[in-house]
Amino acid sequence: MKIKRYKRVNKYLQFFRTNYGFHAPYQVLIDGTFCQRALKNKVNIKEQLPKYMGDEVKMFTTVCVINETQNIGRSVYGAFLIVKQFDVRKCGHAKNPLKAAECIRSMVGEENADHYIVATSDLILTQQLRKIPGCPLMYLKMNTLNLEPPSKASVEGGHEIKRKQVGSDEVEIERLKELKKEILGPQETDIRKKKRKGPKGPNPLSCKKKKKKAEVNQKPDDKAKEDEEKRRRKRNRKKLSKNGKIVQKVIDSLSLEKSQES
Ligand SMILES: [Zn+2]
């Protein structure tokens, strides 16, 4: 089996496990149309189904399905031989058998409480079961078994279940808090507030470096004065060097004159 196909079925099963409480051994409810197609495409259901699901599988059918397949006659005799191999799940219609599709619909009911995975090639039945939240459907495409992606109803139903679970959890937590207050008294519960470990204040590693104390403590006036002083000294240094150059020039010119005179 291709890895992609295996991953896909796993994902879908995971969805039904999480949202609708499905679990192994999975219960697959099989009808005559599925057996007929399997026969046509040479698929051995009993052998292939557990391999595809990657887990333990129980395969069922109903009296109504067997009856209908048998009554159709010779054209589906092969399918009849296959379908009657599976365990028969009591459907309650033994005395007054229903049409196979009706029987399966009644087995699934409004919410598929027994966690059936329905394996069928009946398109009308498939469409009807897609409307039931939490009803996985299995079909045959050529010679491969496939689990349908969760239907819209299943997805929406799953969200609803999660919302309810979350809601009930919150209510439960609130109730426990109330109970704690009742037993311990309000002060006790306050004292038990989380204690912070380590020194107070923000993490020093995540903070900017502090400015030097001297700079911080200096008054703005003092700082301005100091800056002015620095600028003055710089100016003087420049002036001095400039003056020095002028003096040197004068000395040079004087010495030149002297040498000319002599
Ligand atoms: Zn039945």
CSV table of C-alpha atoms and ligand atoms in Angstrom, one decimal:
chain,number,residue,atom,x,y,z
A,1,MET,CA,0.0,0.0,0.0
A,2,LYS,CA,1.2,3.4,-0.9
A,3,ILE,CA,2.4,5.4,2.2
A,4,LYS,CA,0.2,8.4,1.2
A,5,ARG,CA,-2.9,6.3,1.3
A,6,TYR,CA,-2.0,4.8,4.6
A,7,LYS,CA,-1.3,8.2,6.1
A,8,ARG,CA,-4.7,9.4,4.9
A,9,VAL,CA,-6.7,6.6,6.4
A,10,ASN,CA,-4.7,7.1,9.7
A,11,LYS,CA,-5.6,10.7,9.7
A,12,TYR,CA,-9.3,10.0,9.1
A,13,LEU,CA,-9.4,7.3,11.8
A,14,GLN,CA,-7.6,9.7,14.2
A,15,PHE,CA,-10.4,12.2,13.5
A,16,PHE,CA,-13.1,9.7,14.4
A,17,ARG,CA,-11.2,8.5,17.4
A,18,THR,CA,-10.7,11.9,18.9
A,19,ASN,CA,-14.1,13.4,18.1
A,20,TYR,CA,-16.4,10.4,18.2
A,21,GLY,CA,-14.7,7.9,20.5
A,22,PHE,CA,-14.0,5.3,17.8
A,23,HIS,CA,-11.4,2.6,18.8
A,24,ALA,CA,-10.0,-0.7,17.7
A,25,PRO,CA,-11.3,-3.3,16.9
A,26,TYR,CA,-13.2,-1.2,14.4
A,27,GLN,CA,-16.7,-2.4,13.5
A,28,VAL,CA,-17.3,-2.4,9.8
A,29,LEU,CA,-20.8,-2.9,8.6
A,30,ILE,CA,-20.8,-4.3,5.1
A,31,ASP,CA,-23.6,-4.5,2.5
A,32,GLY,CA,-24.2,-6.5,-0.6
A,33,THR,CA,-23.3,-3.7,-3.1
A,34,PHE,CA,-19.8,-3.5,-1.5
A,35,CYS,CA,-19.3,-7.2,-1.8
A,36,GLN,CA,-20.5,-7.2,-5.4
A,37,ARG,CA,-17.9,-4.5,-6.3
A,38,ALA,CA,-15.2,-6.3,-4.4
A,39,LEU,CA,-15.9,-9.4,-6.3
A,40,LYS,CA,-15.8,-7.6,-9.6
A,41,ASN,CA,-12.4,-6.0,-8.8
A,42,LYS,CA,-11.0,-9.1,-7.2
A,43,VAL,CA,-10.6,-7.6,-3.7
A,44,ASN,CA,-10.6,-10.0,-0.8
A,45,ILE,CA,-12.4,-7.9,1.9
A,46,LYS,CA,-11.5,-10.1,4.8
A,47,GLU,CA,-7.8,-10.0,4.0
A,48,GLN,CA,-7.5,-6.4,2.8
A,49,LEU,CA,-9.6,-4.6,5.3
A,50,PRO,CA,-7.4,-5.1,8.4
A,51,LYS,CA,-4.3,-4.3,6.4
A,52,TYR,CA,-5.8,-1.1,5.1
A,53,MET,CA,-7.1,0.0,8.6
A,54,GLY,CA,-3.8,-0.9,10.2
A,55,ASP,CA,-5.6,-2.4,13.1
A,56,GLU,CA,-8.0,-5.0,14.3
A,57,VAL,CA,-11.3,-5.0,12.5
A,58,LYS,CA,-14.6,-6.8,13.0
A,59,MET,CA,-16.7,-7.3,9.9
A,60,PHE,CA,-20.5,-7.5,10.2
A,61,THR,CA,-23.6,-7.6,8.1
A,62,THR,CA,-27.3,-8.0,8.9
A,63,VAL,CA,-30.0,-10.5,8.1
A,64,CYS,CA,-31.7,-7.9,5.9
A,65,VAL,CA,-28.6,-7.4,3.8
A,66,ILE,CA,-28.2,-11.2,3.3
A,67,ASN,CA,-31.8,-11.6,2.5
A,68,GLU,CA,-31.9,-8.9,-0.1
A,69,THR,CA,-28.7,-10.1,-1.8
A,70,GLN,CA,-30.1,-13.6,-1.9
A,71,ASN,CA,-33.4,-12.4,-3.3
A,72,ILE,CA,-31.8,-10.5,-6.2
A,73,GLY,CA,-30.8,-13.9,-7.6
A,74,ARG,CA,-28.1,-15.4,-9.8
A,75,SER,CA,-26.6,-12.1,-11.0
A,76,VAL,CA,-25.3,-11.4,-7.5
A,77,TYR,CA,-24.8,-14.9,-6.3
A,78,GLY,CA,-21.1,-14.4,-5.8
A,79,ALA,CA,-21.8,-11.3,-3.6
A,80,PHE,CA,-24.3,-13.4,-1.6
A,81,LEU,CA,-21.6,-16.0,-0.9
A,82,ILE,CA,-19.2,-13.3,0.3
A,83,VAL,CA,-21.6,-11.3,2.4
A,84,LYS,CA,-22.9,-14.4,4.3
A,85,GLN,CA,-19.3,-15.1,5.5
A,86,PHE,CA,-19.5,-12.1,7.9
A,87,ASP,CA,-20.8,-12.2,11.4
A,88,VAL,CA,-24.5,-11.2,11.5
A,89,ARG,CA,-25.3,-8.3,13.8
A,90,LYS,CA,-28.8,-8.4,15.2
A,91,CYS,CA,-30.9,-5.7,13.6
A,92,GLY,CA,-34.3,-6.5,15.0
A,93,HIS,CA,-35.8,-7.1,11.6
A,94,ALA,CA,-35.5,-10.9,11.4
A,95,LYS,CA,-39.3,-11.4,11.3
A,96,ASN,CA,-40.0,-8.5,8.9
A,97,PRO,CA,-36.8,-7.9,6.9
A,98,LEU,CA,-36.3,-4.4,5.6
A,99,LYS,CA,-34.5,-3.3,2.4
A,100,ALA,CA,-30.7,-3.5,3.0
A,101,ALA,CA,-30.2,0.3,2.9
A,102,GLU,CA,-33.0,1.0,5.3
A,103,CYS,CA,-31.7,-1.7,7.7
A,104,ILE,CA,-28.2,-0.1,7.7
A,105,ARG,CA,-29.6,3.4,8.2
A,106,SER,CA,-31.5,2.1,11.2
A,107,MET,CA,-28.4,0.4,12.6
A,108,VAL,CA,-26.5,3.7,12.3
A,109,GLY,CA,-29.4,5.7,13.7
A,110,GLU,CA,-29.1,9.5,14.4
A,111,GLU,CA,-25.7,9.5,15.9
A,112,ASN,CA,-24.0,6.1,15.1
A,113,ALA,CA,-23.8,5.3,18.8
A,114,ASP,CA,-22.3,1.8,18.1
A,115,HIS,CA,-19.4,3.4,16.1
A,116,TYR,CA,-20.0,1.5,12.8
A,117,ILE,CA,-17.9,2.2,9.7
A,118,VAL,CA,-20.2,1.5,6.8
A,119,ALA,CA,-18.8,-0.2,3.7
A,120,THR,CA,-21.1,0.3,0.8
A,121,SER,CA,-21.3,1.1,-2.9
A,122,ASP,CA,-24.9,2.3,-2.7
A,123,LEU,CA,-24.7,5.9,-3.7
A,124,ILE,CA,-28.1,6.9,-2.2
A,125,LEU,CA,-27.2,5.2,1.1
A,126,THR,CA,-23.8,7.0,1.1
A,127,GLN,CA,-25.4,10.4,0.6
A,128,GLN,CA,-27.8,9.7,3.4
A,129,LEU,CA,-25.1,8.6,5.8
A,130,ARG,CA,-22.9,11.6,5.1
A,131,LYS,CA,-25.6,13.6,6.9
A,132,ILE,CA,-25.1,11.6,10.1
A,133,PRO,CA,-22.3,13.1,12.2
A,134,GLY,CA,-19.7,10.5,13.1
A,135,CYS,CA,-20.4,7.9,10.5
A,136,PRO,CA,-17.2,6.9,8.6
A,137,LEU,CA,-17.9,5.5,5.1
A,138,MET,CA,-15.8,3.0,3.2
A,139,TYR,CA,-15.9,2.6,-0.6
A,140,LEU,CA,-14.0,0.8,-3.3
A,141,LYS,CA,-12.2,2.6,-6.1
A,142,MET,CA,-11.2,0.0,-8.6
A,143,ASN,CA,-9.3,-2.5,-6.5
A,144,THR,CA,-8.5,-0.3,-3.6
A,145,LEU,CA,-10.3,0.2,-0.3
A,146,ASN,CA,-10.8,3.8,0.7
A,147,LEU,CA,-12.2,5.5,3.8
A,148,GLU,CA,-14.0,8.7,2.9
A,149,PRO,CA,-12.7,11.9,4.5
A,150,PRO,CA,-15.0,12.9,7.4
A,151,SER,CA,-18.2,14.4,5.9
A,152,LYS,CA,-19.2,18.0,6.6
A,153,ALA,CA,-21.8,16.8,9.2
A,154,SER,CA,-19.0,14.8,10.9
A,155,VAL,CA,-16.6,17.8,11.0
A,156,GLU,CA,-19.2,20.2,12.3
A,157,GLY,CA,-20.5,17.6,14.8
A,158,GLY,CA,-17.0,17.1,15.9
A,159,HIS,CA,-16.5,20.8,16.6
A,160,GLU,CA,-19.7,20.8,18.6
A,161,ILE,CA,-18.5,17.9,20.8
A,162,LYS,CA,-15.2,19.7,21.4
A,163,ARG,CA,-16.9,22.9,22.4
A,164,LYS,CA,-19.1,21.0,24.9
A,165,GLN,CA,-16.0,19.3,26.3
A,166,VAL,CA,-14.2,22.6,26.7
A,167,GLY,CA,-17.2,24.2,28.3
A,168,SER,CA,-17.7,21.4,30.8
A,169,ASP,CA,-14.0,21.5,31.7
A,170,GLU,CA,-14.2,25.2,32.5
A,171,VAL,CA,-17.3,24.7,34.6
A,172,GLU,CA,-15.6,21.8,36.4
A,173,ILE,CA,-12.5,24.0,37.2
A,174,GLU,CA,-14.7,26.8,38.6
A,175,ARG,CA,-16.6,24.3,40.7
A,176,LEU,CA,-13.3,22.9,42.1
A,177,LYS,CA,-12.1,26.5,43.0
A,178,GLU,CA,-15.4,27.2,44.8
A,179,LEU,CA,-15.0,23.9,46.7
A,180,LYS,CA,-11.5,24.8,47.7
A,181,LYS,CA,-12.5,28.1,49.1
A,182,GLU,CA,-15.3,26.5,51.1
A,183,ILE,CA,-12.9,24.0,52.6
A,184,LEU,CA,-9.8,26.2,53.2
A,185,GLY,CA,-11.4,29.6,53.6
A,186,PRO,CA,-10.7,32.5,51.4
A,187,GLN,CA,-7.4,33.5,53.1
A,188,GLU,CA,-5.9,30.1,52.8
A,189,THR,CA,-6.5,30.0,49.1
A,190,ASP,CA,-5.0,33.5,48.7
A,191,ILE,CA,-1.8,32.5,50.6
A,192,ARG,CA,-1.3,29.6,48.3
A,193,LYS,CA,-0.9,31.9,45.3
A,194,LYS,CA,2.1,31.1,43.2
A,195,LYS,CA,5.4,32.2,44.8
A,196,ARG,CA,8.0,33.6,42.4
A,197,LYS,CA,11.3,31.9,42.5
A,198,GLY,CA,14.5,33.9,42.4
A,199,PRO,CA,15.1,37.6,42.8
A,200,LYS,CA,12.4,40.1,42.0
A,201,GLY,CA,12.5,42.4,39.0
A,202,PRO,CA,12.9,41.7,35.3
A,203,ASN,CA,15.5,39.4,34.0
A,204,PRO,CA,18.8,41.4,33.9
A,205,LEU,CA,19.9,39.6,30.7
A,206,SER,CA,17.0,40.9,28.8
A,207,CYS,CA,17.4,44.5,29.9
A,208,LYS,CA,19.4,47.4,28.4
A,209,LYS,CA,22.6,48.3,30.2
A,210,LYS,CA,22.3,50.9,32.9
A,211,LYS,CA,24.0,54.2,32.4
A,212,LYS,CA,26.9,55.0,34.6
A,213,LYS,CA,25.9,56.3,38.0
A,214,ALA,CA,28.0,59.5,37.8
A,215,GLU,CA,26.3,60.4,34.5
A,216,VAL,CA,22.9,59.7,35.8
A,217,ASN,CA,23.4,61.6,39.1
A,218,GLN,CA,25.0,64.7,37.5
A,219,LYS,CA,22.8,67.7,37.3
A,220,PRO,CA,22.2,69.0,33.8
A,221,ASP,CA,23.8,72.3,34.6
A,222,ASP,CA,27.0,70.6,35.8
A,223,LYS,CA,27.1,68.6,32.6
A,224,ALA,CA,26.7,71.6,30.4
A,225,LYS,CA,29.5,73.4,32.2
A,226,GLU,CA,31.8,70.5,31.8
A,227,ASP,CA,31.0,70.3,28.1
A,228,GLU,CA,31.7,74.0,27.7
A,229,GLU,CA,35.0,73.6,29.5
A,230,LYS,CA,36.0,70.7,27.2
A,231,ARG,CA,35.2,72.8,24.1
A,232,ARG,CA,37.2,75.8,25.5
A,233,ARG,CA,40.3,73.6,26.1
A,234,LYS,CA,40.1,72.3,22.6
A,235,ARG,CA,39.8,75.8,21.2
A,236,ASN,CA,42.8,76.9,23.1
A,237,ARG,CA,44.9,74.0,21.9
A,238,LYS,CA,44.1,75.0,18.3
A,239,LYS,CA,44.8,78.6,19.0
A,240,LEU,CA,48.1,77.8,20.5
A,241,SER,CA,49.2,75.7,17.6
A,242,LYS,CA,48.1,78.5,15.2
A,243,ASN,CA,50.0,81.1,17.3
A,244,GLY,CA,53.0,78.8,17.3
A,245,LYS,CA,53.0,78.7,13.6
A,246,ILE,CA,52.8,82.5,13.3
A,247,VAL,CA,55.6,83.0,15.7
A,248,GLN,CA,57.7,80.5,13.8
A,249,LYS,CA,57.0,82.4,10.6
A,250,VAL,CA,58.1,85.7,12.2
A,251,ILE,CA,61.3,84.1,13.5
A,252,ASP,CA,62.0,82.7,10.0
A,253,SER,CA,61.4,86.0,8.2
A,254,LEU,CA,63.6,87.8,10.8
A,255,SER,CA,66.4,85.4,10.4
A,256,LEU,CA,66.1,85.7,6.6
A,257,GLU,CA,66.4,89.5,6.9
A,258,LYS,CA,69.4,89.2,9.2
A,259,SER,CA,71.2,86.9,6.7
A,260,GLN,CA,70.4,89.3,3.8
A,261,GLU,CA,71.9,92.3,5.9
A,262,SER,CA,75.0,90.4,6.6
B,1,ZN,ZN,-32.3,-5.4,9.4
